[in-house]
mmCIF file of C-alpha atoms in Angstrom:
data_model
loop_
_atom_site.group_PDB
_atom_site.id
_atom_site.type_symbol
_atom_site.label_atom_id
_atom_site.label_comp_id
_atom_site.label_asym_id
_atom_site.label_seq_id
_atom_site.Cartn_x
_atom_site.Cartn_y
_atom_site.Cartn_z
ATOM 1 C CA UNK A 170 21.056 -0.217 -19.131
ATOM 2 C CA UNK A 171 17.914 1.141 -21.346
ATOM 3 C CA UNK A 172 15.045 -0.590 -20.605
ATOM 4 C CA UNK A 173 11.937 -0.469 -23.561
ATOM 5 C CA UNK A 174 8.312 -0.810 -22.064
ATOM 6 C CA UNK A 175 5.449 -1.564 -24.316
ATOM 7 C CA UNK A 176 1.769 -1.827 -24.727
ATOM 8 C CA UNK A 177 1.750 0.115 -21.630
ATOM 9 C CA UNK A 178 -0.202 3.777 -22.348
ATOM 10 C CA UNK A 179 -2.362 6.041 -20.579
ATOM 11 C CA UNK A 180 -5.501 5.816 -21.778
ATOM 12 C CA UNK A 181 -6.511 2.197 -20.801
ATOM 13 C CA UNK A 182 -6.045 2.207 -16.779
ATOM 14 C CA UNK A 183 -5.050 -1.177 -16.654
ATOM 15 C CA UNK A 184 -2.587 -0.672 -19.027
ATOM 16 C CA UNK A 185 -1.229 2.484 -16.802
ATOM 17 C CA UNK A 186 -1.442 0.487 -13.537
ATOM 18 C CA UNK A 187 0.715 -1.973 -15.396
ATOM 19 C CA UNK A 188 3.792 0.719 -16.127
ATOM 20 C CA UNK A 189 3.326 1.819 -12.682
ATOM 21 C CA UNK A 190 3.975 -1.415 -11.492
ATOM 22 C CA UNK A 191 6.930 -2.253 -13.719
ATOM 23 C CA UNK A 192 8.626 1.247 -13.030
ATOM 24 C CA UNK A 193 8.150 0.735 -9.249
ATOM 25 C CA UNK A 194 10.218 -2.694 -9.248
ATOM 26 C CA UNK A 195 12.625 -2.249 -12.031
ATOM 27 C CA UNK A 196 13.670 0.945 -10.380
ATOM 28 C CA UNK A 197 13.902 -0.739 -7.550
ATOM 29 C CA UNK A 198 15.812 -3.154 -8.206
ATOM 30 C CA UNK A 199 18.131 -1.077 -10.962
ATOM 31 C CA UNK A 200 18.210 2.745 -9.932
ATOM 32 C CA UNK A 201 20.855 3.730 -12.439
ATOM 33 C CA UNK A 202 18.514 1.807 -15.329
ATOM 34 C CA UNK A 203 16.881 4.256 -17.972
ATOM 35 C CA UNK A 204 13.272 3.391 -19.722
ATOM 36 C CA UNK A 205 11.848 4.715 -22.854
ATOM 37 C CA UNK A 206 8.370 3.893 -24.256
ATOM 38 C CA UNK A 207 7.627 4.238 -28.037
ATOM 39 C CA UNK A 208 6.308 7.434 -28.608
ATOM 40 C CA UNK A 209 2.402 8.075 -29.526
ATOM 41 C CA UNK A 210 0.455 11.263 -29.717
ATOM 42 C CA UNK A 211 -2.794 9.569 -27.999
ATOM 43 C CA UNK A 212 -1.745 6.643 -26.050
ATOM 44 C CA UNK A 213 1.650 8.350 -24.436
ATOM 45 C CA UNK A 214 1.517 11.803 -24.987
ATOM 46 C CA UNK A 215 4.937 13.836 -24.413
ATOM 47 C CA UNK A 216 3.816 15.335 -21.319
ATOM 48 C CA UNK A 217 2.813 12.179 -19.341
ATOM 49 C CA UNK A 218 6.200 9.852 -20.502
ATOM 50 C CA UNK A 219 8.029 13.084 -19.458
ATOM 51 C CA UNK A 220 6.539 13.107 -15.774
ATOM 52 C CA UNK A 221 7.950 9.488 -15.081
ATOM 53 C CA UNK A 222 11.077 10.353 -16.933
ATOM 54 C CA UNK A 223 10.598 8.189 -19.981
ATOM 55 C CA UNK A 224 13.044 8.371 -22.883
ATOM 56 C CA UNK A 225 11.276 8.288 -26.705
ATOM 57 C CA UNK A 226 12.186 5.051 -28.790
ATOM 58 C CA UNK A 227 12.613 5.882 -32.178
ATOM 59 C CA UNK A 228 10.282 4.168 -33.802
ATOM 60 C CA UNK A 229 7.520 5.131 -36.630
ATOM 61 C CA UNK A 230 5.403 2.111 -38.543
ATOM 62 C CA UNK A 231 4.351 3.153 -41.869
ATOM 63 C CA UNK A 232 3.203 0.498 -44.290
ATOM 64 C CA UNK A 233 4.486 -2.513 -41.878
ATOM 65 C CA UNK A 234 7.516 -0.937 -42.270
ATOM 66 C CA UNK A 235 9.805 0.095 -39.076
ATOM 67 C CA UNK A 236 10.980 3.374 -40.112
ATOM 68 C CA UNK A 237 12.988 4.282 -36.636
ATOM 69 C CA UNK A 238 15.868 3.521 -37.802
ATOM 70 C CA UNK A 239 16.617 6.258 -40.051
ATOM 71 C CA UNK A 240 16.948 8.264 -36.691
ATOM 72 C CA UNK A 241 20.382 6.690 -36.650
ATOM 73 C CA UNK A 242 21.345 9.227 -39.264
ATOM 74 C CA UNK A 243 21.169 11.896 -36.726
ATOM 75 C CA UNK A 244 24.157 12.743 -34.393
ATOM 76 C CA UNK A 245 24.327 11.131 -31.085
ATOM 77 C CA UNK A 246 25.135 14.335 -29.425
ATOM 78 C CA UNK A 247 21.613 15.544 -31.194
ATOM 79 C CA UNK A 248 19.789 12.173 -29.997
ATOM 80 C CA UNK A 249 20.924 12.542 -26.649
ATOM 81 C CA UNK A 250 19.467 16.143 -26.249
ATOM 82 C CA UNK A 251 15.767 15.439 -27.341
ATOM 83 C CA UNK A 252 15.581 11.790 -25.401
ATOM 84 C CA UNK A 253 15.833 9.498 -28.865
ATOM 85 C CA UNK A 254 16.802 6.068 -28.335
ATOM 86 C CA UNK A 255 17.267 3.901 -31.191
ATOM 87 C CA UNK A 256 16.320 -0.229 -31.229
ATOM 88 C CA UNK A 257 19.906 -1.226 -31.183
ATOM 89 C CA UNK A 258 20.500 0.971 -28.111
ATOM 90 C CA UNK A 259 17.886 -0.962 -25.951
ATOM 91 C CA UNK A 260 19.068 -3.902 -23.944
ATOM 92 C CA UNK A 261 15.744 -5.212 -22.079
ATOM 93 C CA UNK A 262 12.366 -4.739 -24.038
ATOM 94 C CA UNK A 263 9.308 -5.903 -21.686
ATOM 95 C CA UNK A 264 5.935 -6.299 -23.234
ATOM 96 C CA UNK A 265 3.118 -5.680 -21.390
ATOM 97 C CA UNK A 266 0.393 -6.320 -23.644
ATOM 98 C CA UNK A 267 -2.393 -7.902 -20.901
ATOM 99 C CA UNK A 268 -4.568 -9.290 -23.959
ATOM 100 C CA UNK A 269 -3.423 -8.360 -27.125
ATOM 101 C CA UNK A 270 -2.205 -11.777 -29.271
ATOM 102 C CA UNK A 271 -5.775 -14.206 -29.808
ATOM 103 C CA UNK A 272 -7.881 -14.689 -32.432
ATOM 104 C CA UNK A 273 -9.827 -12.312 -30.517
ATOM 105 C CA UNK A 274 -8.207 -9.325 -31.770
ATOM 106 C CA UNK A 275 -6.966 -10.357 -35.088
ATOM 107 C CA UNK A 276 -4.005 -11.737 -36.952
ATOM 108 C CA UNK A 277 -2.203 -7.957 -36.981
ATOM 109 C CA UNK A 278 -1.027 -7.769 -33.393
ATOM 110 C CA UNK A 279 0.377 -11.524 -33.317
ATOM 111 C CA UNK A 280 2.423 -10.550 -36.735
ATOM 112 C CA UNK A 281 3.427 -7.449 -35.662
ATOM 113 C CA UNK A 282 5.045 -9.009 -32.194
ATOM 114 C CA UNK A 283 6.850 -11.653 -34.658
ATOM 115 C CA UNK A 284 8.253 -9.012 -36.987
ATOM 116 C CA UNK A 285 9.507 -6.852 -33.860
ATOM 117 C CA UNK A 286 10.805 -9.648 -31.875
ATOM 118 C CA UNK A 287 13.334 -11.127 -34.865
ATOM 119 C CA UNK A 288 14.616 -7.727 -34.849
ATOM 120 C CA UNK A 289 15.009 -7.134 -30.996
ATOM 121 C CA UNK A 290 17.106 -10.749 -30.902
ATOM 122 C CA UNK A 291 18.901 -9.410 -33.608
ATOM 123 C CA UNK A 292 20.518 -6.648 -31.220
ATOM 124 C CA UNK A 293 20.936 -9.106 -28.375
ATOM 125 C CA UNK A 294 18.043 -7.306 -26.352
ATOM 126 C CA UNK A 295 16.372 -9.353 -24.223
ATOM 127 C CA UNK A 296 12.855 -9.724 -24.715
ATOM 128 C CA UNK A 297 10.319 -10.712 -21.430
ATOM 129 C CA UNK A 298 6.647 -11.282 -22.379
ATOM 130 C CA UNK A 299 5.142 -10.027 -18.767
ATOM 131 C CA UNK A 300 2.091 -12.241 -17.626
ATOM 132 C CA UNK A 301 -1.033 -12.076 -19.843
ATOM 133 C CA UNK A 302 -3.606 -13.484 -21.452
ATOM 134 C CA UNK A 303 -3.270 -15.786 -24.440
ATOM 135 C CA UNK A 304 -5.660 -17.709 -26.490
ATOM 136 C CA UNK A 305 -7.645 -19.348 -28.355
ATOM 137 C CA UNK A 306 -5.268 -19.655 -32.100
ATOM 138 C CA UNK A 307 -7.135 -21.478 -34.195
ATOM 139 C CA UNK A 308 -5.606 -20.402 -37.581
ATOM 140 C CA UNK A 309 -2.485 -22.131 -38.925
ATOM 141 C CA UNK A 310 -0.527 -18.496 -39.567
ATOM 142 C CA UNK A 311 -1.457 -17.308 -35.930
ATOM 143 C CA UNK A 312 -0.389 -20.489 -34.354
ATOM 144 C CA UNK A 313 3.075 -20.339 -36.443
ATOM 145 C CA UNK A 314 3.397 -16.970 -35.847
ATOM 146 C CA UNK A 315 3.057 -17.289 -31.739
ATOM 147 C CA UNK A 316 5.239 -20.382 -31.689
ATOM 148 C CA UNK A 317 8.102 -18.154 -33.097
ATOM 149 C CA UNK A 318 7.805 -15.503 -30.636
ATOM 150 C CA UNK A 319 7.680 -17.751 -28.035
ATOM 151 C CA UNK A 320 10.905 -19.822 -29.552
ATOM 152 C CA UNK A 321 12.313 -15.757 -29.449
ATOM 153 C CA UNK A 322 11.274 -14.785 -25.894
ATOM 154 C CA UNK A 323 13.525 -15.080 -23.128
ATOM 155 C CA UNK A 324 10.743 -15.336 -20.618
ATOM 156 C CA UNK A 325 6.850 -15.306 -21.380
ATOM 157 C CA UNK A 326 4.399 -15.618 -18.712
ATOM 158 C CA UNK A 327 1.256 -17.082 -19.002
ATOM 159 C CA UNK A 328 -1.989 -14.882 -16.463
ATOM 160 C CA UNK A 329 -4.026 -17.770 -15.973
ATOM 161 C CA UNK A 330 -3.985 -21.733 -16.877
ATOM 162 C CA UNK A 331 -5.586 -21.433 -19.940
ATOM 163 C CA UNK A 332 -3.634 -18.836 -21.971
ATOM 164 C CA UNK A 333 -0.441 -21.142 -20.221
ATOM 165 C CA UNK A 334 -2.429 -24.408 -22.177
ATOM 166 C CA UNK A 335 -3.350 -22.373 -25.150
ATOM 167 C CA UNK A 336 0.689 -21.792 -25.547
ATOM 168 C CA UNK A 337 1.749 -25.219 -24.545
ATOM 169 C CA UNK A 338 -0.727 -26.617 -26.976
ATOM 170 C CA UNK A 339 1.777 -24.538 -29.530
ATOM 171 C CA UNK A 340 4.743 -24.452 -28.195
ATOM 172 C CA UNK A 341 4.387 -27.840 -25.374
ATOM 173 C CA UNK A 342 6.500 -27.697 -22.292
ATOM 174 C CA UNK A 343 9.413 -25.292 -22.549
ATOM 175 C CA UNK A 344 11.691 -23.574 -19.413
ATOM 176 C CA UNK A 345 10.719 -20.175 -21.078
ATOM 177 C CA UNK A 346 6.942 -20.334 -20.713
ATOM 178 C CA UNK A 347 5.763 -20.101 -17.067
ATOM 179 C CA UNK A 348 2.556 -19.411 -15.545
ATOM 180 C CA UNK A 349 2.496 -16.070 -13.238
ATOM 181 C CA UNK A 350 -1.259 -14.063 -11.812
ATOM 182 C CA UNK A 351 -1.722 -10.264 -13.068
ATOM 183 C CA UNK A 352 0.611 -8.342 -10.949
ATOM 184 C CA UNK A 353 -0.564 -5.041 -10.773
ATOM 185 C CA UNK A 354 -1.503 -6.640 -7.349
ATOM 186 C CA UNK A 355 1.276 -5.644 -5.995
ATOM 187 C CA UNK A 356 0.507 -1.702 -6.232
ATOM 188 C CA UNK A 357 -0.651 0.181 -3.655
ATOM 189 C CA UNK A 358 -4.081 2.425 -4.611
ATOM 190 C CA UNK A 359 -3.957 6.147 -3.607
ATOM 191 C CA UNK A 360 -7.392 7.528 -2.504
ATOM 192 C CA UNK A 361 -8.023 10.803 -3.757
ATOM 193 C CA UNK A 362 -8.620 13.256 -1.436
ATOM 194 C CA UNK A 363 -11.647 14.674 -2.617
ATOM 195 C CA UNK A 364 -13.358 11.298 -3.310
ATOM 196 C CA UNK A 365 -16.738 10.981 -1.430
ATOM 197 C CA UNK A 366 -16.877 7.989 0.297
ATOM 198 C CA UNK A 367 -20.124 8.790 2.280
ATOM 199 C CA UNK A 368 -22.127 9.048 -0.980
ATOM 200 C CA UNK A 369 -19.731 6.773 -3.107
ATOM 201 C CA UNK A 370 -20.312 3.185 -1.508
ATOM 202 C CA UNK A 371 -20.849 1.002 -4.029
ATOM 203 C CA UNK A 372 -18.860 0.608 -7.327
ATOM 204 C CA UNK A 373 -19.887 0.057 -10.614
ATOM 205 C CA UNK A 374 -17.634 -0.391 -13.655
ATOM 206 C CA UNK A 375 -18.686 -0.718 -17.301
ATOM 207 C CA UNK A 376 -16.662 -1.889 -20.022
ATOM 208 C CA UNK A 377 -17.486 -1.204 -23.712
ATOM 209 C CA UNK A 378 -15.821 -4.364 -24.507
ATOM 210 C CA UNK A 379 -19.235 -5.440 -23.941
ATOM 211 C CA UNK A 380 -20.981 -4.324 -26.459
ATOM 212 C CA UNK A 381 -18.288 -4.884 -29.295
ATOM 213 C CA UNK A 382 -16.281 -8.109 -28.479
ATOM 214 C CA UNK A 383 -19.550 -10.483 -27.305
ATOM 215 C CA UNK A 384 -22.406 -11.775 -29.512
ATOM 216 C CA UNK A 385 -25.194 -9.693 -30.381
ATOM 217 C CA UNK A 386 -27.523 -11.374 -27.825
ATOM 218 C CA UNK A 387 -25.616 -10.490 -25.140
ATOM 219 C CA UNK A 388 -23.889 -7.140 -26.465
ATOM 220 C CA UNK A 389 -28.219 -6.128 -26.776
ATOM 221 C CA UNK A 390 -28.275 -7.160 -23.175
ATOM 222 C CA UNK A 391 -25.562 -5.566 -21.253
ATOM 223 C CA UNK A 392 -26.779 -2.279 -20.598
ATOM 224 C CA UNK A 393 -30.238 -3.164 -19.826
ATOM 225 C CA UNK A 394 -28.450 -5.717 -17.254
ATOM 226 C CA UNK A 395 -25.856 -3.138 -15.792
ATOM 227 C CA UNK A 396 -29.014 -0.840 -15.192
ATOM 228 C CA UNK A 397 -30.454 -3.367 -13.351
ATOM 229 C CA UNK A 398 -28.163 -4.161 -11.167
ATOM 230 C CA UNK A 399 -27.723 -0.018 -10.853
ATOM 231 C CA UNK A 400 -31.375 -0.307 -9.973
ATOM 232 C CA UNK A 401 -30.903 -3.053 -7.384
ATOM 233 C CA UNK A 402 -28.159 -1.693 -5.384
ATOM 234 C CA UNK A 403 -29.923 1.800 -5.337
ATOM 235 C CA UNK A 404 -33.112 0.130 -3.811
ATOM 236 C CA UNK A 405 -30.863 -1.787 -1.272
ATOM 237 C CA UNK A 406 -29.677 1.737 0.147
ATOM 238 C CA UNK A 407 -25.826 0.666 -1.167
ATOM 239 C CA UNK A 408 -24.973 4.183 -2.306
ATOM 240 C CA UNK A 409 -23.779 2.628 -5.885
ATOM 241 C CA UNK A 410 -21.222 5.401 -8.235
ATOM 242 C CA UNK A 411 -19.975 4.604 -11.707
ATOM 243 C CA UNK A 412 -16.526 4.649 -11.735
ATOM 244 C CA UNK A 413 -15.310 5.338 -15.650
ATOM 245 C CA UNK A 414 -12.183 3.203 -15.980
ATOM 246 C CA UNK A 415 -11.425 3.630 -19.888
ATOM 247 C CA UNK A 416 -12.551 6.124 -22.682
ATOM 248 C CA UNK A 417 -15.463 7.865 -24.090
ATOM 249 C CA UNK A 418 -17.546 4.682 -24.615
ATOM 250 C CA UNK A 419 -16.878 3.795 -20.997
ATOM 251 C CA UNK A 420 -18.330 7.173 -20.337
ATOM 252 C CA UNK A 421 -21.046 6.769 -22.656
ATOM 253 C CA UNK A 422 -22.458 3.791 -20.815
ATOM 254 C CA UNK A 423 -21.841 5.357 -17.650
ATOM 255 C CA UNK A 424 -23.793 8.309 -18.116
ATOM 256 C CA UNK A 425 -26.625 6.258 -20.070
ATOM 257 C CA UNK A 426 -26.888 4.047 -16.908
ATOM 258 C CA UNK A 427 -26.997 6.987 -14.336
ATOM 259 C CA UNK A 428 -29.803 8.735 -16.544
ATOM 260 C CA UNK A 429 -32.226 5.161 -16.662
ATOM 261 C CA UNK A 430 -32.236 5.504 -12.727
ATOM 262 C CA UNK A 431 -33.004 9.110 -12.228
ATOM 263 C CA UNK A 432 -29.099 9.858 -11.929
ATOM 264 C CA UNK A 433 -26.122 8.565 -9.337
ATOM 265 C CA UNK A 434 -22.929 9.754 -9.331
ATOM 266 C CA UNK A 435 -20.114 9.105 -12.239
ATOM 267 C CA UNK A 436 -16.566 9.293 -11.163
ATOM 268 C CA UNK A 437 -13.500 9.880 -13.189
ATOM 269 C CA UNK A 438 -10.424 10.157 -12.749
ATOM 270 C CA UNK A 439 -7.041 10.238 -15.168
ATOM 271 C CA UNK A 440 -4.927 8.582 -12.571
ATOM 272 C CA UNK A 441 -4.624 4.590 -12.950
ATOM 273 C CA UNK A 442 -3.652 4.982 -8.619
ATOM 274 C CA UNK A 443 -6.432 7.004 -7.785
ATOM 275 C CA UNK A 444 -8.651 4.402 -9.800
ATOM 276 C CA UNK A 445 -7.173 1.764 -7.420
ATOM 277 C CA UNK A 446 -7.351 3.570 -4.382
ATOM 278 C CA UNK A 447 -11.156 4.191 -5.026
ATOM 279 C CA UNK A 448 -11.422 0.466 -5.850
ATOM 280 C CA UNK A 449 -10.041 -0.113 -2.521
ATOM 281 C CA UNK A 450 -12.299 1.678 -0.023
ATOM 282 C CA UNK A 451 -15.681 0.638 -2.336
ATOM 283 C CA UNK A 452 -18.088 -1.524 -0.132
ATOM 284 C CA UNK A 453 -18.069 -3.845 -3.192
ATOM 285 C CA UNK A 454 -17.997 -3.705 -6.884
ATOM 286 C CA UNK A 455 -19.975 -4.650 -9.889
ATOM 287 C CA UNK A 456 -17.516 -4.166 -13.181
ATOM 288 C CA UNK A 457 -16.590 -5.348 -16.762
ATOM 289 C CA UNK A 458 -13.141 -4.147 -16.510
ATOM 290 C CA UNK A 459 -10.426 -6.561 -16.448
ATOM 291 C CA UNK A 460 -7.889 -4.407 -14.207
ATOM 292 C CA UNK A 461 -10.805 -2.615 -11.916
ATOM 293 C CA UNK A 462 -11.478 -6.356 -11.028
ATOM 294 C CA UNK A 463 -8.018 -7.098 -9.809
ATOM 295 C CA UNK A 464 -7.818 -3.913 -8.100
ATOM 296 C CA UNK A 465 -10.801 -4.601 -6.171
ATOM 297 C CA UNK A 466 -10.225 -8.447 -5.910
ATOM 298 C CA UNK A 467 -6.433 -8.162 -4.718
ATOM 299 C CA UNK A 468 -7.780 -5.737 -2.004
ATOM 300 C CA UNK A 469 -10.623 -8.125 -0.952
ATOM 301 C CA UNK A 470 -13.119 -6.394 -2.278
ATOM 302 C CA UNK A 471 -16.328 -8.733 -2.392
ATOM 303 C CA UNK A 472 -16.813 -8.411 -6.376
ATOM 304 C CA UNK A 473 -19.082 -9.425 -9.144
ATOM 305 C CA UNK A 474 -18.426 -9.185 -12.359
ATOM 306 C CA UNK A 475 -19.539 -9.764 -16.205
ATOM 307 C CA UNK A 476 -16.516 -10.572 -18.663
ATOM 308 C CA UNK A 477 -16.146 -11.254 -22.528
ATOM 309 C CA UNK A 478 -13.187 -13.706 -22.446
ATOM 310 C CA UNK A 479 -11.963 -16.329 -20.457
ATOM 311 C CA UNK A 480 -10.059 -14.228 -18.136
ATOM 312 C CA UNK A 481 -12.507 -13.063 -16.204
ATOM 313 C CA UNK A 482 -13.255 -16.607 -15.230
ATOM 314 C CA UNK A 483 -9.765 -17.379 -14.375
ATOM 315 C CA UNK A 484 -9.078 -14.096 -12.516
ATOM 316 C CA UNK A 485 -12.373 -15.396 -10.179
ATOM 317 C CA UNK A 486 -10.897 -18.800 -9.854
ATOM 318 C CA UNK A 487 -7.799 -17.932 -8.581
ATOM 319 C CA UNK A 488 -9.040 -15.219 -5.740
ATOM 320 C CA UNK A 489 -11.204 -18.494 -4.968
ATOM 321 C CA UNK A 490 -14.638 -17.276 -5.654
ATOM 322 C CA UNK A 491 -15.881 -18.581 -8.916
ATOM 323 C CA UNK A 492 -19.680 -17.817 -8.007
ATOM 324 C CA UNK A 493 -18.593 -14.305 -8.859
ATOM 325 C CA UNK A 494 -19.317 -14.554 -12.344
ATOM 326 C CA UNK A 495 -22.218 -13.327 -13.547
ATOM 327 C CA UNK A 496 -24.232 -14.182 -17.373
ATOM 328 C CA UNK A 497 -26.057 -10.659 -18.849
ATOM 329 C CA UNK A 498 -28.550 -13.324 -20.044
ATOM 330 C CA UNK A 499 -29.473 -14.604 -16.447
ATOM 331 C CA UNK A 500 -32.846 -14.143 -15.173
ATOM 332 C CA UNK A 501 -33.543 -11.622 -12.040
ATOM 333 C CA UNK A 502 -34.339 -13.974 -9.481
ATOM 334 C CA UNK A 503 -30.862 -15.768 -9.975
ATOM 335 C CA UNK A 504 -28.866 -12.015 -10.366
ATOM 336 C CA UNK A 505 -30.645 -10.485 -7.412
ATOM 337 C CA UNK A 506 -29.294 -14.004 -5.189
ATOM 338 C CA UNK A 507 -25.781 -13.379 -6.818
ATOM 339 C CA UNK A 508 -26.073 -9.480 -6.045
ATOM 340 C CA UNK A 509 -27.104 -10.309 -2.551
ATOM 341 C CA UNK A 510 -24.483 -12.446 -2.009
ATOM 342 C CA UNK A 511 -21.755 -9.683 -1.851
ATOM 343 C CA UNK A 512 -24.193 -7.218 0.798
ATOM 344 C CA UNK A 513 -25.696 -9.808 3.199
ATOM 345 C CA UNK A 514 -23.148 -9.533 6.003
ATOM 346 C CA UNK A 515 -22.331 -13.408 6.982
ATOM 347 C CA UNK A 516 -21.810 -14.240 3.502
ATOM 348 C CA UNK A 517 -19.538 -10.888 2.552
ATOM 349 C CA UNK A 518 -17.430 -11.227 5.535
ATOM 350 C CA UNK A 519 -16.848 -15.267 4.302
ATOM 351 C CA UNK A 520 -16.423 -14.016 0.842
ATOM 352 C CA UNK A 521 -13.599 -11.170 2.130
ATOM 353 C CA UNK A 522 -11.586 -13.206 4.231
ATOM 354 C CA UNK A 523 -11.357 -15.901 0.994
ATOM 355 C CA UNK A 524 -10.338 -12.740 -0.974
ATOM 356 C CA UNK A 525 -7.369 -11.980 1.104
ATOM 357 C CA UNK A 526 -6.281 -15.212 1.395
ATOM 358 C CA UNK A 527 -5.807 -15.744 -2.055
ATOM 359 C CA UNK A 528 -5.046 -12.571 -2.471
ATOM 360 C CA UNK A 529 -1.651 -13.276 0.088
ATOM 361 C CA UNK A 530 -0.568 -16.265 -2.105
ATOM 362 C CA UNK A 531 -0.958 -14.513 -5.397
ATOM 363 C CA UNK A 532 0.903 -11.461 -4.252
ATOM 364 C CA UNK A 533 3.499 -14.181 -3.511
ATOM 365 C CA UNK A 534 3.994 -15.534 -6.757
ATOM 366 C CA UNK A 535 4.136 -12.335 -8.240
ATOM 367 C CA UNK A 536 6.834 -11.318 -6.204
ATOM 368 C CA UNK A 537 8.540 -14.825 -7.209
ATOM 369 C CA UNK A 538 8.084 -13.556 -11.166
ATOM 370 C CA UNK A 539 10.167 -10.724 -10.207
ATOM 371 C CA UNK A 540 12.743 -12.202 -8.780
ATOM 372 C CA UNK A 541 12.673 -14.600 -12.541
ATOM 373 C CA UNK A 542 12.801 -11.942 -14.311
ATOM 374 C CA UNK A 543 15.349 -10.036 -12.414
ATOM 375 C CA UNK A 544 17.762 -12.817 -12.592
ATOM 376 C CA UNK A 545 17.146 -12.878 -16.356
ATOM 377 C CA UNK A 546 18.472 -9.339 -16.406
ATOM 378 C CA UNK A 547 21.448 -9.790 -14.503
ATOM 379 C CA UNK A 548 22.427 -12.774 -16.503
ATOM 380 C CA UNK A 549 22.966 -10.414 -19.654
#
């Protein structure tokens, strides 16, 4: 059985923490199953697809044009000795695509799932939409086009209750469309050995998204707030780091942040694991980043955070702690209160034991998506 994963990579840390995840249960649950990713030179270089044994799908978009195909024209025998796997060879495709398809990011991704997905049906591949968000579609081609790939999909799974209502809206109620949390929760972190948790207490996480997906009121603001609470934690004898989650522009921020307060540590690291595992052993966390948020959350981490969709808000809701959400635009007074929150002892003990509690019952229903999706698979 060849099994595709995409919109996994290895840049975005979230997006890594999510092929972890999938490779630990599929291989699990299928150890003679092989998995190829489509092959890119930045987002899944050679050399890292290689280390978790990942075949390379033949596939190359030029003008919205799939030209993989053509690979077909080569000899098996020839295919089989560089790793090439063609589209009609693949049997399961799983996207993992966290946010991609909402008016958020543009018709392009939404049309380029639709194109793809008529063509993976074609070959009698199944196709499993792994929980994400969805939402808002507002346009009448992006709404058409997401109602198709949803009439395609053999399973799609909604991260939160409103991506599921943005899709039943679409699509209303259908046995393929299910609701499911983000379930990287289900990996265990790895610490890395020479991570310094006497001086590294407290973590910070910026998120360029930011600056470029909110209005220009708040993107202004974000910075100047992150500083703040920088400030804040330093003055409170927390011990705060900067943990760098995603890319140069997280970096960017990080090291502008660190320089405003006369300088405290910035840590990064290339392994999605390690990123968890330092998540895991933080006193708390301040962060921007989708995935550093369920790292920290789903290990009852008391956490604060700033977000630019509605996911943020629903990832809070469900661990049970709403007041977690914070505004850039809020005035000191009411951040410091929310800051304090997480470090006076009474209230971060309640505030952990709520975590883990909801924590238990989410980990639960993502083990129940699983066992959905596994019987999907077997059904074939």
């Amino acid at each position: 059985m060849m099994i595709e994963i995409r919109k996994a990579n290895f840049v975005n840390k979230g997006a890594e923490l999510m092929l972890f995840a999938i490779l630990e249960k599929l291989k699990e649950h299928y150890p003679d199953a092989k998995f190829c990713m489509p092959a890119d030179f930045s987002m899944t270089p050679y050399q890292k697809r290689a280390k978790l044994g990942l075949y390379q799908k033949a596939e190359l978009f030029k003008f919205g044009i799939q030209w993989g195909s053509l690979f077909g024209f080569l000899p098996q025998r020839i295919r089989k000795m560089y790793g090439l796997v063609l589209e009609k060879e693949v049997d399961i495709v799983i996207n993992a695509a966290g946010f991609a398809y909402s008016d958020q990011w543009g018709y392009y991704k939404t049309y380029r799932l639709n194109r793809l997905i008529k063509r993976w049906k074609q070959n009698n591949s199944k196709v499993i939409l792994l929980p994400q968000a969805f939402g808002p579609f507002k346009s009448k081609k992006m709404r058409n086009a997401i109602k198709e790939i949803i009439d395609k999909a053999d399973l799609t799974y909604a991260r939160e209750e409103i991506s599921y209502d943005y899709l039943k809206e679409i699509v209303g109620d259908k046995d393929n469309v299910k609701l499911s949390p983000d379930f990287t929760n289900l990996v265990t972190g790895i610490v890395p050995e020479n991570f310094d948790r006497e001086n590294n207490k407290f973590c910070i996480v910026p998120n360029y998204r930011m600056i470029d997906k909110t209005s220009k009121e708040e993107s202004d603001a974000y910075l100047p707030f992150m500083i703040k609470c920088a400030k804040y934690l330093k003055e409170k004898g927390q011990k705060p780091f900067i943990l760098v989650h995603e890319g140069e522009n997280d970096l960017i921020l990080a090291q502008n942040m660190s320089d405003a307060i006369g300088g405290i540590p910035i840590v990064k690291e290339t392994n999605a694991l390690n990123i968890k595992g330092i998540l895991g052993v933080a006193e708390g966390t301040i962060g921007s980043r989708f995935h550093g948020l369920v790292s920290a959350l789903s290990q009852g981490v008391p956490s604060l955070a700033t977000g630019w969709s509605h996911k943020y808000q629903m990832l809070f809701k469900e661990y049970g702690f709403s007041d977690g959400i914070m505004n850039v635009l809020m005035n000191d007074e009411d951040l410091y209160k929310k800051i304090d929150l997480i470090l006076e002892v009474n209230s971060k003990r309640k505030i952990y034991d709520t975590l883990q509690k909801n924590s238990k019952i989410l980990k639960t229903s993502s083990e129940q998506m699983w066992e959905e999706v596994f019987k999907l698979i077997d059904s074939k």
